XYZ file of C-alpha atoms in Angstrom:
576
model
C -68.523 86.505 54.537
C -66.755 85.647 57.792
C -63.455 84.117 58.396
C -64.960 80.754 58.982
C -67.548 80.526 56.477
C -64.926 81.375 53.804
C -62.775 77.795 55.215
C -65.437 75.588 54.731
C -65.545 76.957 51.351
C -62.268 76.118 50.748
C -60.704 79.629 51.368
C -58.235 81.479 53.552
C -58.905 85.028 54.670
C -56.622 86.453 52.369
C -57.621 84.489 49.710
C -61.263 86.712 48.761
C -59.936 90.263 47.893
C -61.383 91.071 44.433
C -65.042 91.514 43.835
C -64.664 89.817 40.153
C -66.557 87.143 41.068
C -69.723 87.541 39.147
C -67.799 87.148 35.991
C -69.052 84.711 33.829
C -65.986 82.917 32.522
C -66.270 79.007 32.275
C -64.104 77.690 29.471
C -60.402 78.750 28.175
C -60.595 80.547 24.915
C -59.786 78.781 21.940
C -58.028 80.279 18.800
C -58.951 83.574 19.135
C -58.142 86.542 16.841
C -58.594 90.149 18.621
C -58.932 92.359 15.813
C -60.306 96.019 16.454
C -64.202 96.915 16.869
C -65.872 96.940 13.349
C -62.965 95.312 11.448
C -63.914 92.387 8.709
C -62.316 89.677 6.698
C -59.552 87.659 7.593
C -57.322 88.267 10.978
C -53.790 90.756 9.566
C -50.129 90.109 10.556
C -50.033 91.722 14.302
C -53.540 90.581 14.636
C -52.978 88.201 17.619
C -54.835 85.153 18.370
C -55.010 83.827 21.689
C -55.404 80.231 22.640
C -55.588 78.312 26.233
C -57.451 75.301 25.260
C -54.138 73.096 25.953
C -53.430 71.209 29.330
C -52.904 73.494 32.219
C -53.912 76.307 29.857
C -56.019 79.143 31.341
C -57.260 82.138 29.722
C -60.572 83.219 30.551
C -61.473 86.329 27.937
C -59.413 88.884 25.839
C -60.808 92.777 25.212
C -58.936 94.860 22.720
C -58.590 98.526 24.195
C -56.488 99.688 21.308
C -53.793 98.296 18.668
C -51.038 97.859 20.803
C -53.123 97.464 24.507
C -54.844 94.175 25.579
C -56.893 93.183 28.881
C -56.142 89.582 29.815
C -59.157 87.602 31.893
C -58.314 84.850 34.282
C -60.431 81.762 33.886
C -61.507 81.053 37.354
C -61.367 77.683 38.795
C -63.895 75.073 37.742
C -66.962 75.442 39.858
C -65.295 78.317 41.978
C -65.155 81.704 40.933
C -63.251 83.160 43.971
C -59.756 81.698 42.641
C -57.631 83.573 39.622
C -54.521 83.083 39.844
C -52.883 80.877 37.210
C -52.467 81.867 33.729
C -50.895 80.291 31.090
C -51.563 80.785 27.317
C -50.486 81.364 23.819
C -50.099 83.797 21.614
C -49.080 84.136 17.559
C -49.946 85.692 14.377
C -47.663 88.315 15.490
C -45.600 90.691 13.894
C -41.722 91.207 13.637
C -40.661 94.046 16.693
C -44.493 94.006 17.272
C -44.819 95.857 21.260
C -47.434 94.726 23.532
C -48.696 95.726 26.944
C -50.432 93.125 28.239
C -52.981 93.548 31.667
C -53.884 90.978 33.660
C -56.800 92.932 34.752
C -58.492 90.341 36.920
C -55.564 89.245 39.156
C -52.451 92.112 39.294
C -52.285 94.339 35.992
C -54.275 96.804 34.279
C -54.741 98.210 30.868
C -54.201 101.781 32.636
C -50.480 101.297 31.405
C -51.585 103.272 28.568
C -48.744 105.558 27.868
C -48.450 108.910 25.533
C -45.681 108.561 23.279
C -46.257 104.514 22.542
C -46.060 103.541 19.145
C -48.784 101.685 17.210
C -47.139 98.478 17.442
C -46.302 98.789 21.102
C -48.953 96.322 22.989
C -50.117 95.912 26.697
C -51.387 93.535 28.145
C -53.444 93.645 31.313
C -54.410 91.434 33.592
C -57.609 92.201 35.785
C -58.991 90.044 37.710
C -56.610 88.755 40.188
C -58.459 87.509 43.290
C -55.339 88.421 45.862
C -53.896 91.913 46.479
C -51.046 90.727 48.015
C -48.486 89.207 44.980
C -44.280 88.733 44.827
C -45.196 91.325 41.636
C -44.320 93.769 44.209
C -40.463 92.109 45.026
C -39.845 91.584 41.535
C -41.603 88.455 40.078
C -42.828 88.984 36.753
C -44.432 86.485 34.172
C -42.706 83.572 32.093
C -42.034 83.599 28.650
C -40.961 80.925 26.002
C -40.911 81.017 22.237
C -41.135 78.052 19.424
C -37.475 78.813 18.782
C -36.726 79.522 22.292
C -38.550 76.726 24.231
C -36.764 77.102 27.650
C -38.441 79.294 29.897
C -37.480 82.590 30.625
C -38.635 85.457 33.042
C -39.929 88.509 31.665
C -37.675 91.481 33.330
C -39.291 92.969 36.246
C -38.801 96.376 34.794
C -41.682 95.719 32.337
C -43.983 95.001 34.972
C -46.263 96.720 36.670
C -48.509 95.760 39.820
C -50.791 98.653 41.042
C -54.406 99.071 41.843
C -56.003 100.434 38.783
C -58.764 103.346 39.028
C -60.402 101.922 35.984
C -61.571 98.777 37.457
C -62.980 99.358 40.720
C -59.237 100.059 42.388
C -58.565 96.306 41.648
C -55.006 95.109 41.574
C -53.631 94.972 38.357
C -50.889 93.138 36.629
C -49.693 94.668 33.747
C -46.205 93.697 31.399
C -44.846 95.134 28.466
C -43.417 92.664 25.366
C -41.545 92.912 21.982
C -42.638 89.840 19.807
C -39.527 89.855 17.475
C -40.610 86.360 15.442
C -43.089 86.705 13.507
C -43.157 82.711 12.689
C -43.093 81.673 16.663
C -45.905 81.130 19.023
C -45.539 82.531 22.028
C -46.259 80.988 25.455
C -46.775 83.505 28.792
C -47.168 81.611 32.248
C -47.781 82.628 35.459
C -45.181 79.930 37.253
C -43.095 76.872 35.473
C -45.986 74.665 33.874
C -45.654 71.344 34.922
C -48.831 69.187 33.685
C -50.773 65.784 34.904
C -48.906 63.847 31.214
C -45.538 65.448 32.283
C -45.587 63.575 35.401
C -46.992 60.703 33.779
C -44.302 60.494 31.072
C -41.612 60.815 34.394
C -43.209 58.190 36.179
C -43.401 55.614 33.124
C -39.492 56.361 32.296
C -38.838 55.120 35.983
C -41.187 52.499 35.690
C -39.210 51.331 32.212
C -36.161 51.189 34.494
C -37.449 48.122 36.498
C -35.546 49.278 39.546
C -36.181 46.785 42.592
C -36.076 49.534 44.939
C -38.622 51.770 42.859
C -42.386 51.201 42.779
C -45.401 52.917 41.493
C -49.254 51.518 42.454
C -52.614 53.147 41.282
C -54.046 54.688 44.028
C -57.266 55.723 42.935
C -59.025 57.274 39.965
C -59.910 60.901 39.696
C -63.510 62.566 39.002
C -62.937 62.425 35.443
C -60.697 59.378 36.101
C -57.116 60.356 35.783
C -54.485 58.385 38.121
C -53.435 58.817 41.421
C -50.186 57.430 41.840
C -48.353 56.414 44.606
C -44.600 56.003 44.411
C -42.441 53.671 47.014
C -39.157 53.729 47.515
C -36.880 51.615 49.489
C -34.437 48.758 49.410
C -36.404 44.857 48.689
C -34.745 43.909 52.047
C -36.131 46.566 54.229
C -39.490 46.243 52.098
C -39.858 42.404 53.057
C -38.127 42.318 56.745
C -39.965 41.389 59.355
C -37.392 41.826 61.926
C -37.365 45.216 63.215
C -39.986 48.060 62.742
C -39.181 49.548 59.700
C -38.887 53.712 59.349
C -41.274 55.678 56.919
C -41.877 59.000 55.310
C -44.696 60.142 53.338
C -44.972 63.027 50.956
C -47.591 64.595 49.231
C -47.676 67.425 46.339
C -49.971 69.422 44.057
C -52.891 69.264 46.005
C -53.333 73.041 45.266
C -52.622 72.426 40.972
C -51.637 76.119 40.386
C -48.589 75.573 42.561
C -46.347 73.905 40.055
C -43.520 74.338 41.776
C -44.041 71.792 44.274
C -44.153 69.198 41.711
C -40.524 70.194 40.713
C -39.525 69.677 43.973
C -41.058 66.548 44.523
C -39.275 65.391 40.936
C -35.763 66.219 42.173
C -36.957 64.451 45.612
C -37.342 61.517 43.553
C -34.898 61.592 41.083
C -32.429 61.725 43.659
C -33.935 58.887 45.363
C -33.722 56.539 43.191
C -30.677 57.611 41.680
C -26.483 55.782 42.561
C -25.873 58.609 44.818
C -24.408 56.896 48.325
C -26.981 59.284 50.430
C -29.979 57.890 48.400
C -28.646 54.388 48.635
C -27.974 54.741 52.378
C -31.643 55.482 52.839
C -33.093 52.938 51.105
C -31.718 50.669 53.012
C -33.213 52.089 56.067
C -36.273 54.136 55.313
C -39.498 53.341 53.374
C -40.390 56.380 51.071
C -44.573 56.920 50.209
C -44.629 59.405 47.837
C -48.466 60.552 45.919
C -46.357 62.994 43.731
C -50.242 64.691 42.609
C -53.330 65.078 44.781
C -55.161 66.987 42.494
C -54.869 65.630 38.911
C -57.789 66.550 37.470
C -57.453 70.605 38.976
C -54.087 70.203 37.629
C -55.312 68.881 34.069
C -57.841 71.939 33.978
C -55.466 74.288 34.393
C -57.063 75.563 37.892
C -55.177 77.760 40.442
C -56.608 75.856 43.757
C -59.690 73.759 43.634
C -60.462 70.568 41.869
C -62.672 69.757 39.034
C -65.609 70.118 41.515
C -64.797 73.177 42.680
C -63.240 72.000 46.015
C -59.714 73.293 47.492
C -58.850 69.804 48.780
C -56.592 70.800 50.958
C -59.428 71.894 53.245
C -61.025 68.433 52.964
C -59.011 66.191 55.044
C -61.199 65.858 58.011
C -63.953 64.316 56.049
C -63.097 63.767 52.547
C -65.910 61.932 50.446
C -65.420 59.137 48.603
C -67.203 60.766 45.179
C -66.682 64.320 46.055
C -62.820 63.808 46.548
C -61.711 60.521 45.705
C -58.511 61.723 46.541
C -58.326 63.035 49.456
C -60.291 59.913 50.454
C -57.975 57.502 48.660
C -55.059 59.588 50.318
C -56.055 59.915 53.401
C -57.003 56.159 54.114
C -53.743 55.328 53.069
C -52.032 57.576 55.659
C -54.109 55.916 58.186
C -53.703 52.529 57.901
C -49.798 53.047 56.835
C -49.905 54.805 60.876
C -51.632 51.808 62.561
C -49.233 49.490 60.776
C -47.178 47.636 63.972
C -44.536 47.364 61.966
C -43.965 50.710 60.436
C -42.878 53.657 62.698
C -44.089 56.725 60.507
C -41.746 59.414 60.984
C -42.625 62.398 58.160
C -45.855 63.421 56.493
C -44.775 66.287 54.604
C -47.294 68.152 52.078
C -45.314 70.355 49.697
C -46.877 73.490 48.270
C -45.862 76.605 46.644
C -46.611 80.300 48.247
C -47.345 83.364 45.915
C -46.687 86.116 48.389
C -43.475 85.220 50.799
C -39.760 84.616 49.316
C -37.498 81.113 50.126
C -38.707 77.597 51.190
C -39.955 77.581 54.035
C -42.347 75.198 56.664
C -45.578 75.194 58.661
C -45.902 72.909 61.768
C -48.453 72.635 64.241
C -48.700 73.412 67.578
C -48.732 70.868 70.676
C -49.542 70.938 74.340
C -47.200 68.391 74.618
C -43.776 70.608 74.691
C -41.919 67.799 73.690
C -43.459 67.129 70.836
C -43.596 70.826 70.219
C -39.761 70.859 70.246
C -39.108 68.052 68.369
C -40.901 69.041 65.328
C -38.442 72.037 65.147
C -35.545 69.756 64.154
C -36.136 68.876 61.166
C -36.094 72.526 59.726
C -33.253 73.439 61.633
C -31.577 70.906 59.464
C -32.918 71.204 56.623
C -32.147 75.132 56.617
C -28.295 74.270 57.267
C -28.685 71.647 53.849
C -30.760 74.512 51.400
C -29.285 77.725 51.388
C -32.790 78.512 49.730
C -34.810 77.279 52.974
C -35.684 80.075 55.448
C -36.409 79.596 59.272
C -37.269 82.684 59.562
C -40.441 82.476 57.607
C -40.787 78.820 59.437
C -43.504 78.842 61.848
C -45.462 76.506 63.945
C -49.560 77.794 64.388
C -52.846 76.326 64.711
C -54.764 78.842 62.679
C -58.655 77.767 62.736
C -58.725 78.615 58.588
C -55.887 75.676 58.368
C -57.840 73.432 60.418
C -58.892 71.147 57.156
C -55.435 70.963 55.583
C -53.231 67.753 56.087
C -50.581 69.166 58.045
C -53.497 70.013 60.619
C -55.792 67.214 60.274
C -53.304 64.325 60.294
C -51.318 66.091 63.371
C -54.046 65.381 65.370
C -55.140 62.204 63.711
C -51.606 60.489 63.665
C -49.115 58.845 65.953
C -47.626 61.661 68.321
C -43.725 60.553 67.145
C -45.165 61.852 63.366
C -43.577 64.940 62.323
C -46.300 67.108 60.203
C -45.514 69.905 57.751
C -46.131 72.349 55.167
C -43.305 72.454 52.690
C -43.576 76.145 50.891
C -41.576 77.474 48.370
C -42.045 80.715 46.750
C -43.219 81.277 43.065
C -40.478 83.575 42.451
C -37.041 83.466 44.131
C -34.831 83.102 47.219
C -32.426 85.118 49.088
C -29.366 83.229 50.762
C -27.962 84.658 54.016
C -25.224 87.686 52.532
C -27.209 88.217 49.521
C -28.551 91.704 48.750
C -31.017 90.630 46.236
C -33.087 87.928 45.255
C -32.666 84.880 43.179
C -35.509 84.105 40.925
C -36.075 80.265 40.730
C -35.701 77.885 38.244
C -37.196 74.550 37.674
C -33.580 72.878 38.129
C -33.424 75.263 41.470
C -36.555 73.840 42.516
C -35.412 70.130 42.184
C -32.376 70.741 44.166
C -33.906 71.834 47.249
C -36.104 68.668 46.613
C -32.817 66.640 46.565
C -31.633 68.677 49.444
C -35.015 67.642 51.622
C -33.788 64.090 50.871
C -30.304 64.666 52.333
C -32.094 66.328 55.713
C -33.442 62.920 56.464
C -30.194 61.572 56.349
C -29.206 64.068 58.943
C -32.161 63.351 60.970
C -31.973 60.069 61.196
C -28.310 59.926 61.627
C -29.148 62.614 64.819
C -31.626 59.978 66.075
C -28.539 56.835 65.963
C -30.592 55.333 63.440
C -28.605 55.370 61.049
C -24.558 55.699 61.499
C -22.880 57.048 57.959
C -19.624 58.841 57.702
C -19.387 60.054 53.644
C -16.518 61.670 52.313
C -15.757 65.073 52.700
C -16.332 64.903 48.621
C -19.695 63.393 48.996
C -21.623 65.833 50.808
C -21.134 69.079 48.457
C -22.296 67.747 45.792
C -25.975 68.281 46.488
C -25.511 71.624 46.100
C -24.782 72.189 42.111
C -26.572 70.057 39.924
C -23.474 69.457 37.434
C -22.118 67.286 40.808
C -25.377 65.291 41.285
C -25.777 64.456 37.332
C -22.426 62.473 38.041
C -24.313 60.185 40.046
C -27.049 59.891 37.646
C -27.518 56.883 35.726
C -27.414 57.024 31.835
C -30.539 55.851 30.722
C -32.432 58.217 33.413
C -33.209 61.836 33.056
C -30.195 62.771 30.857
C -28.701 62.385 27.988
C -25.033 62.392 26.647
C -25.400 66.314 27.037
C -26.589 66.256 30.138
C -29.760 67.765 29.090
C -33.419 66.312 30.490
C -35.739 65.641 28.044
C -38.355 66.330 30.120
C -37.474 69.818 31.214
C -35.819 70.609 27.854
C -32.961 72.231 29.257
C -29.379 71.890 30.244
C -29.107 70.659 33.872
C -25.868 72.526 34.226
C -26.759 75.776 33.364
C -27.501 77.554 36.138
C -25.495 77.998 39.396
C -26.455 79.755 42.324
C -29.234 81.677 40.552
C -27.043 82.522 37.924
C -27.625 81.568 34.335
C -24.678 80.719 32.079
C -24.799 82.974 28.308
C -26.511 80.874 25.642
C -24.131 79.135 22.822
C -26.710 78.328 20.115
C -28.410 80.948 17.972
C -31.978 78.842 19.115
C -31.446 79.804 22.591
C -30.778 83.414 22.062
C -32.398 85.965 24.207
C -35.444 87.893 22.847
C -36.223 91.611 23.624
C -38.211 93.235 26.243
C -39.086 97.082 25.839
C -36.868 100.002 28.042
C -39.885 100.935 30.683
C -37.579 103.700 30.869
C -39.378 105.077 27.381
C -43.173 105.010 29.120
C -44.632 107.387 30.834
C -48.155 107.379 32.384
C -51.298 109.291 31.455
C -50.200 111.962 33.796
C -47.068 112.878 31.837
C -45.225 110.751 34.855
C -42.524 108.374 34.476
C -43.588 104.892 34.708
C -41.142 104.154 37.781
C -43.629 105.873 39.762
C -46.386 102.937 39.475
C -45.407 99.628 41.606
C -43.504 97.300 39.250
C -42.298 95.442 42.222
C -38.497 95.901 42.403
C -36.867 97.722 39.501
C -33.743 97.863 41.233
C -33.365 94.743 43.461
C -33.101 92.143 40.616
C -30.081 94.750 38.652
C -27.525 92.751 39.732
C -28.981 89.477 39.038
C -30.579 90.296 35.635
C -26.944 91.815 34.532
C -25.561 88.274 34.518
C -28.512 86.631 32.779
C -29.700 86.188 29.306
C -32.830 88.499 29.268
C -35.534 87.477 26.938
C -36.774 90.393 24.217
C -34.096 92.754 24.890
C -34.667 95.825 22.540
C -31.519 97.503 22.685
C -33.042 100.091 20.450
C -35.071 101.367 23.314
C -32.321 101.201 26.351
C-alpha cells in the first residue's frame, strides 16, 4: 500500500509497520481469569483476571505463557485494525509480592523477557502487537500504574522496561515491563498515557456550567454516532460578546480528535481553567478576545477506548476536506462552525489551533503550513517564538512548518487553505512522555498538572501576541507574570468553589496541585500514597545467559537523576 492510499485511509506512512492486522480482536475482555492450560475449578490467589470493559478501557486478548509470564493484545480501533496503540486495563486477584512480566506483544513488548533464574511468582507481561516501531519506549517512557490504595498515577521505572523487536513474533516490536503486585486486596490499573475519558470532561464542563459565570459558555454542538455531545465552550467578556462597535478578535481551539492522545485534553483543561479563572492575564483577555473552544472532536473514539479513529473506523483528522454529515458528524458540525465563524464581518479570526499528543518526539512542539505568500509564511512563526520563551517545555526546534501530501486532510492543512489569510493555523503536539528544558541533561516525564500548565502557558502567549500586535496595551507586575510557571502560584488565583478544595487538591484529577515542580515530585506524607515496588532488572538476565541491559529498555540511565528524587511505585528493595 502506497503513501497515498494509506491517507485516504486515515493513515500516515509511519503509521502501518506491524503486520498484526489480521487479528481478530473486536471487543475489550471482560473479567477474565488466566489460569494455566488444563487447570479446573475456581480461579487461585495469583490467578489474575483481566478486565477492560470500562470507559477508555482497551485490552484486546490475554495468553498465559507460564505462571509468572503474560502476552498482552491490543484491541485495535473500532472498524480499523491498523491502529494499536492505547492500552489501558485492570488487573486483581493478585497475590502479596506476586512478580509479573507483562508483554505488550502487539505494539512494543514481548514475552521473550523470559529470564533463567525468575521465580515462580515473578510475571511478564508482553505486549505484541504494537502497530508503530518507532515509540519514546526507547528514551525512557514506560507504562502507568495506579492502585485502589494508591489512586494517583504513577510511572512504572524505565528500568523494567523493555522495547526490542522480538524473534518470536515475526521480529515485531515488543513492549515488555516487569511488576511486583504487593496488595493482594487492590486492583490494579496499567495505562498507556494519563486516561482522561468523554464523563471526565463532562463532569468538568458541568462544574463550570454550575458556576454561572457571564463570561463562560458551553452550547451543544452536535451529537455523535452513538450520540454523545459535542461541546463547544466560549469564552469572553458579555461586553466584547454583544459590541457591535469594532471587529472583535477570536481564537479557536480544538482537541482529542485523535482519542488515544489524552494528553491534549489536559492541556486544553488547564487552557480553560485558566481562562476562566481571577487571574489579571485571563481577565485582560476576555475583555478583548473571543475564545471557541470544542474541548473533544472525537467523543465516541474517545468513549471506546480507541487509539486514532472514531467509532466508524475513521481517523477524523484526515476528514476535513469533506467531512459527511452521518459519517462524521463532527468533523462536519466542526468544520461548519469554523467557516461561518471566518466569514463573520465582525469577527477577525486570529488562531485555529488543533492540539494533539505525539508518541515518538519529546517537548511541545507545533506544525504550520507553508505559504507562497512570504509574509504570511513569516508571520505564522511568531506565535511559537513566543510561546517557546512562555513554556520552558515548548521546543522550536522540533517546530516546523511543511505541506506534507499525507497531512493534506488534517485541520491545520485544510482550514489554512480554506480560511482568511490573517488566520494563524497549527498543530499543537506534546509528547506522551516528557520534556527537556534548555540546561537539562535528562528528561522530565510529564504529569497531568505539567500538561495543564503549558495549556495555561498557551493562554499567556496570546497575551504576548496580541500585546506585539498594539492590540492590546497591559503592563502587569513584575509579580504577575511568574506565576504561570508553578501551579502552587496560579491556584492563588483560583476561585474556591472551582477545581480545588481547601487542600488544594482537584477532585477531578485526584491529586495535589502542588506537588510537583519542575518535573520533580514532592515525597508522599500519607501511608495511602506510599510508593509500591518495581523489580531490580538488574536480577534478569536473558535466555542467552546475558544481562538484561543488553535488550533496548529505552534509557536506563537518562531518567537516574530524575527517578532519584521521585517516589517510585513497587520498589522491591529486596531485589536492588
Amino acid at each position: 500500500m502506497n503513501n497515498q492510499t494509506r491517507a485516504q485511509n486515515g493513515e500516515s506512512a509511519d503509521d502501518s509497520d506491524s503486520d498484526f492486522t489480521n487479528e481478530q480482536l473486536t471487543g475489550n475482555i471482560h473479567k477474565i481469569a488466566i489460569v494455566p492450560p488444563n487447570y479446573t475449578g475456581k480461579p487461585k490467589k495469583g490467578h489474575l483476571i483481566f478486565d477492560a470493559c470500562f470507559e477508555c478501557g482497551n485490552l484486546g486478548r490475554v495468553d498465559y505463557i507460564s505462571d509468572f509470564e503474560y502476552d498482552l493484545f491490543i484491541r485495535p480501533d473500532t472498524c480499523n485494525a491498523r491502529f494499536r496503540i492505547w492500552f489501558n486495563f485492570t488487573v486483581e486477584n493478585v497475590k502479596q509480592e506476586q512478580r509479573v512480566v507483562f508483554n505488550v506483544v502487539n505494539f512494543s513488548k514481548s514475552k521473550s523477557l523470559y529470564r533463567e533464574g525468575m521465580s515462580p511468582l515473578r510475571v511478564v507481561f508482553n505486549v505484541v502487537n504494537f502497530s508503530k516501531s518507532k515509540s519514546l519506549y526507547r528514551e525512557g517512557m514506560s507504562p502507568l500504574v495506579k492502585s485502589t490504595s494508591r489512586p494517583k498515577w504513577q510511572r512504572i521505572p524505565a528500568k523494567n522496561v523493555f522495547y526490542y523487536r522480538c524473534p518470536e513474533h515475526k521480529r515485531n516490536y515488543v513492549m515488555s515491563f516487569v511488576f511486583c503486585f504487593d496488595v493482594e486486596d487492590d486492583v490494579y490499573q496499567f495505562a498507556y498515557s494519563f486516561p482522561y475519558s468523554y464523563t471526565k470532561l463532562q463532569n468538568y464542563l458541568q462544574i463550570l456550567d454550575n458556576r454561572s459565570l457571564d463570561y463562560y459558555d458551553r452550547e451543544l454542538l452536535a451529537l455523535s454516532v452513538q450520540q454523545r455531545r459535542l461541546d463547544l465552550v466560549t469564552i469572553c467578556d458579555p461586553e466584547l460578546k454583544n459590541t457591535s462597535e469594532k471587529k472583535r478578535k477570536l481564537v479557536i481551539i480544538t482537541a482529542r480528535v485523535h482519542p488515544g492522545e489524552t494528553p491534549s485534553s489536559y492541556v486544553c483543561q488547564g487552557l480553560i481553567e485558566f481562562l476562566v479563572s481571577p487571574h489579571p492575564i485571563a481577565k485582560v483577555l476576555r475583555e478583548n478576545v473571543i475564545f471557541k473552544i470544542i474541548p473533544m472532536l472525537n467523543p465516541d473514539g474517545v468513549f471506546l477506548g480507541n487509539y486514532r479513529c472514531s467509532l466508524m473506523g475513521f481517523d477524523l483528522n484526515r476528514v476535513w476536506q469533506d467531512p459527511s454529515p452521518w459519517a462524521h458528524p463532527e468533523l462536519f458540525a466542526a468544520k461548519a462552525q469554523v467557516l461561518s465563524l471566518d466569514k463573520d464581518p465582525s469577527m477577525d479570526l486570529d488562531f485555529f489551533i488543533d492540539i494533539h499528543a505525539h508518541s515518538t518526539m519529546m517537548n511541545g512542539f507545533m506544525y504550520g503550513n507553508i505559504y507562497e505568500d512570504p509574509n504570511r509564511y513569516e508571520r505564522q512563526a511568531i506565535f511559537p517564538k513566543l510561546l517557546c520563551s512562555n513554556a520552558d517545555d515548548f521546543s522550536m526546534s522540533n517546530t516546523s512548518f511543511n505541506r506534507d501530501a499525507v497531512k493534506a486532510g488534517t485541520g491545520r492543512r485544510t482550514l489554512g487553505g480554506s480560511l482568511d489569510e490573517n488566520c494563524n493555523c497549527y498543530t499543537l503536539e506534546v509528547s506522551f512522555f516528557s520534556y527537556q528544558p534548555a540546561g537539562f541533561n535528562h528528561p522530565i516525564p510529564y504529569t497531568e498538572e505539567e500538561y495543564m500548565k503549558l495549556g495555561r502557558n498557551l493562554a499567556r502567549t496570546f497575551l504576548d501576541f496580541y500585546k506585539l500586535q498594539n492590540y492590546i496595551v497591559f503592563n502587569p507586575s513584575a509579580a504577575i507574570m511568574p506565576k504561570l510557571n508553578n501551579s502552587a502560584g496560579f491556584s492563588s488565583y483560583r476561585s474556591n468553589n472551582t477545581l480545588t478544595n481547601g487542600n488544594g487538591n482537584n477532585p477531578l484529577l485526584g491529586n495535589n496541585l502542588n506537588n510537583s515542580t519542575n518535573g520533580k515530585k514532592r515525597s508522599p506524607t500519607t501511608m495511602s500514597q506510599q510508593p509500591l515496588k518495581p523489580i531490580s532488572s538488574s536480577s534478569m538476565s536473558n535466555h542467552n545467559g546475558n544481562s538484561s541491559s543488553s535488550m533496548s529498555n529505552g534509557s536506563q540511565n537518562s531518567n537516574a537523576a530524575t527517578n532519584e528524587n521521585k517516589p517510585k511505585f513497587f520498589i522491591d528493595n529486596s531485589l536492588e
